[in-house]
């Protein structure tokens, strides 16, 4: 049985006991969380969140890309979120690779990716850059409550990053 088959089977079991929670797509807490896709981050548990509390946008590094801005704009303008929480983490894979990854891909497949890797060496500075990208984006309505954090994957604790000056 493949991993996907196992997931589909698990969904059948889940659906058998499922009850419609009766909520819509608007997050109860009015917050969008942007975080890394790293499998070690259990955001709901780490932040004390329940189903329906927040919008969660995840990608490699938790980087604020154009697609993250697209999701945040929809989240704010159509679904009522007002706060943005950015979460990067210690030991991120983006610290171990460089923009040369795009060249490697180009050499392998014959086409250069249009996207940037967004690798970094200083996780706190990368959080600051992400905060700045959110705070200065014209498509976002609510940029006054934007906070950034680094999650320590060994201790399970967040530390807040000072905003850019």
XYZ file of C-alpha atoms in Angstrom:
165
model
C 0.000 0.000 0.000
C 1.424 3.405 -0.949
C 1.593 6.335 1.451
C -1.189 8.031 -0.528
C -3.348 4.888 -0.242
C -2.752 4.941 3.529
C -3.829 8.589 3.681
C -6.996 7.870 1.690
C -7.801 4.959 4.009
C -7.256 7.194 7.038
C -9.612 9.729 5.499
C -12.325 7.096 5.135
C -11.984 6.318 8.847
C -12.053 10.031 9.663
C -15.107 10.666 7.473
C -17.042 7.845 9.144
C -16.976 9.755 12.428
C -17.092 13.251 10.946
C -19.701 15.771 11.995
C -20.030 19.082 10.169
C -18.646 21.690 12.590
C -21.024 24.280 11.119
C -18.417 26.944 10.468
C -17.520 28.956 7.398
C -14.101 29.852 5.980
C -13.687 32.947 8.186
C -11.150 32.193 10.926
C -12.585 32.654 14.390
C -9.502 34.504 15.688
C -9.117 36.724 12.606
C -5.488 35.722 12.144
C -3.437 34.303 9.287
C -0.311 32.324 10.145
C 2.471 32.059 7.559
C 4.928 29.303 8.384
C 7.464 26.902 6.984
C 6.238 23.593 5.601
C 8.719 21.691 7.814
C 7.075 18.535 9.160
C 8.423 19.232 12.665
C 6.111 22.226 13.096
C 2.731 21.236 14.539
C 1.362 24.751 14.442
C -2.035 24.057 15.959
C -0.512 22.291 18.959
C 2.354 24.775 19.361
C 0.032 27.788 19.259
C -2.977 26.297 21.079
C -5.182 26.578 17.998
C -8.351 24.679 17.224
C -10.023 23.897 13.907
C -11.369 27.120 12.438
C -9.199 29.491 14.485
C -6.841 30.693 11.741
C -5.816 30.598 8.124
C -2.533 28.752 7.688
C -0.249 29.414 4.722
C 2.823 27.197 4.486
C 5.752 26.968 2.095
C 9.460 26.223 2.151
C 10.933 28.616 4.699
C 7.670 30.392 5.489
C 8.837 32.982 2.969
C 6.522 35.841 2.004
C 6.335 35.262 -1.743
C 3.857 36.648 -4.278
C 1.663 33.603 -3.701
C 1.679 34.186 0.065
C 0.640 37.802 -0.574
C -2.172 36.468 -2.800
C -3.386 34.218 0.020
C -3.113 36.992 2.617
C -4.980 39.455 0.390
C -7.855 36.977 0.016
C -7.700 36.163 3.729
C -7.916 39.836 4.700
C -10.141 41.297 2.012
C -12.648 38.468 1.640
C -12.475 36.492 4.880
C -11.881 39.098 7.567
C -8.421 38.440 8.988
C -6.658 41.409 10.543
C -3.503 39.938 12.104
C -0.537 38.180 10.488
C 1.840 35.898 12.374
C 5.036 34.811 10.605
C 6.849 31.716 11.864
C 10.260 30.564 10.673
C 12.271 27.961 12.613
C 15.688 26.814 13.673
C 17.459 24.279 11.484
C 15.555 25.253 8.338
C 16.587 23.527 5.124
C 16.743 26.897 3.352
C 19.807 27.710 5.457
C 21.642 24.762 3.890
C 21.033 25.476 0.201
C 21.739 28.451 -2.026
C 20.236 30.131 -5.048
C 22.504 27.776 -7.047
C 19.699 25.237 -6.636
C 17.923 27.004 -9.515
C 20.972 26.503 -11.719
C 21.149 22.843 -10.715
C 17.513 22.415 -11.734
C 18.126 24.212 -15.007
C 21.058 21.928 -15.806
C 18.992 18.855 -14.972
C 15.710 19.663 -16.741
C 16.706 22.290 -19.305
C 14.546 25.064 -17.909
C 15.340 27.641 -15.230
C 12.675 28.010 -12.534
C 10.931 31.388 -12.513
C 10.877 31.412 -8.715
C 13.643 32.321 -6.283
C 14.836 29.767 -3.742
C 14.789 32.470 -1.012
C 17.599 30.792 0.909
C 19.047 32.616 3.905
C 21.807 32.433 6.507
C 20.250 34.476 9.353
C 16.781 33.262 10.329
C 15.966 36.379 12.403
C 16.883 38.649 9.499
C 14.753 36.570 7.151
C 11.785 36.987 9.513
C 12.394 40.763 9.463
C 12.432 40.708 5.663
C 9.142 38.788 5.641
C 7.568 41.259 8.097
C 8.675 44.135 5.873
C 7.213 42.483 2.776
C 3.835 42.169 4.501
C 3.885 45.634 6.061
C 4.692 47.407 2.794
C 2.460 45.471 0.414
C -0.270 47.645 -1.155
C -2.687 44.712 -1.577
C -2.933 44.068 2.155
C -5.383 46.122 4.201
C -4.178 45.275 7.689
C -0.440 45.693 8.170
C -0.289 47.133 11.689
C -0.529 43.782 13.510
C 2.265 41.809 11.834
C 4.570 39.897 14.147
C 7.386 37.493 13.431
C 8.800 34.568 15.363
C 11.377 31.796 15.196
C 10.260 28.383 16.459
C 12.995 26.349 18.141
C 12.493 22.802 16.829
C 14.484 21.320 19.742
C 12.657 23.171 22.548
C 9.220 23.800 21.042
C 9.411 27.474 21.975
C 8.869 30.649 19.978
C 11.062 33.693 20.271
C 9.819 36.964 18.860
C 11.913 38.832 16.328
C 12.125 42.606 16.609
C 10.557 44.306 13.591
C 12.732 45.975 10.977
C 13.664 49.545 11.759
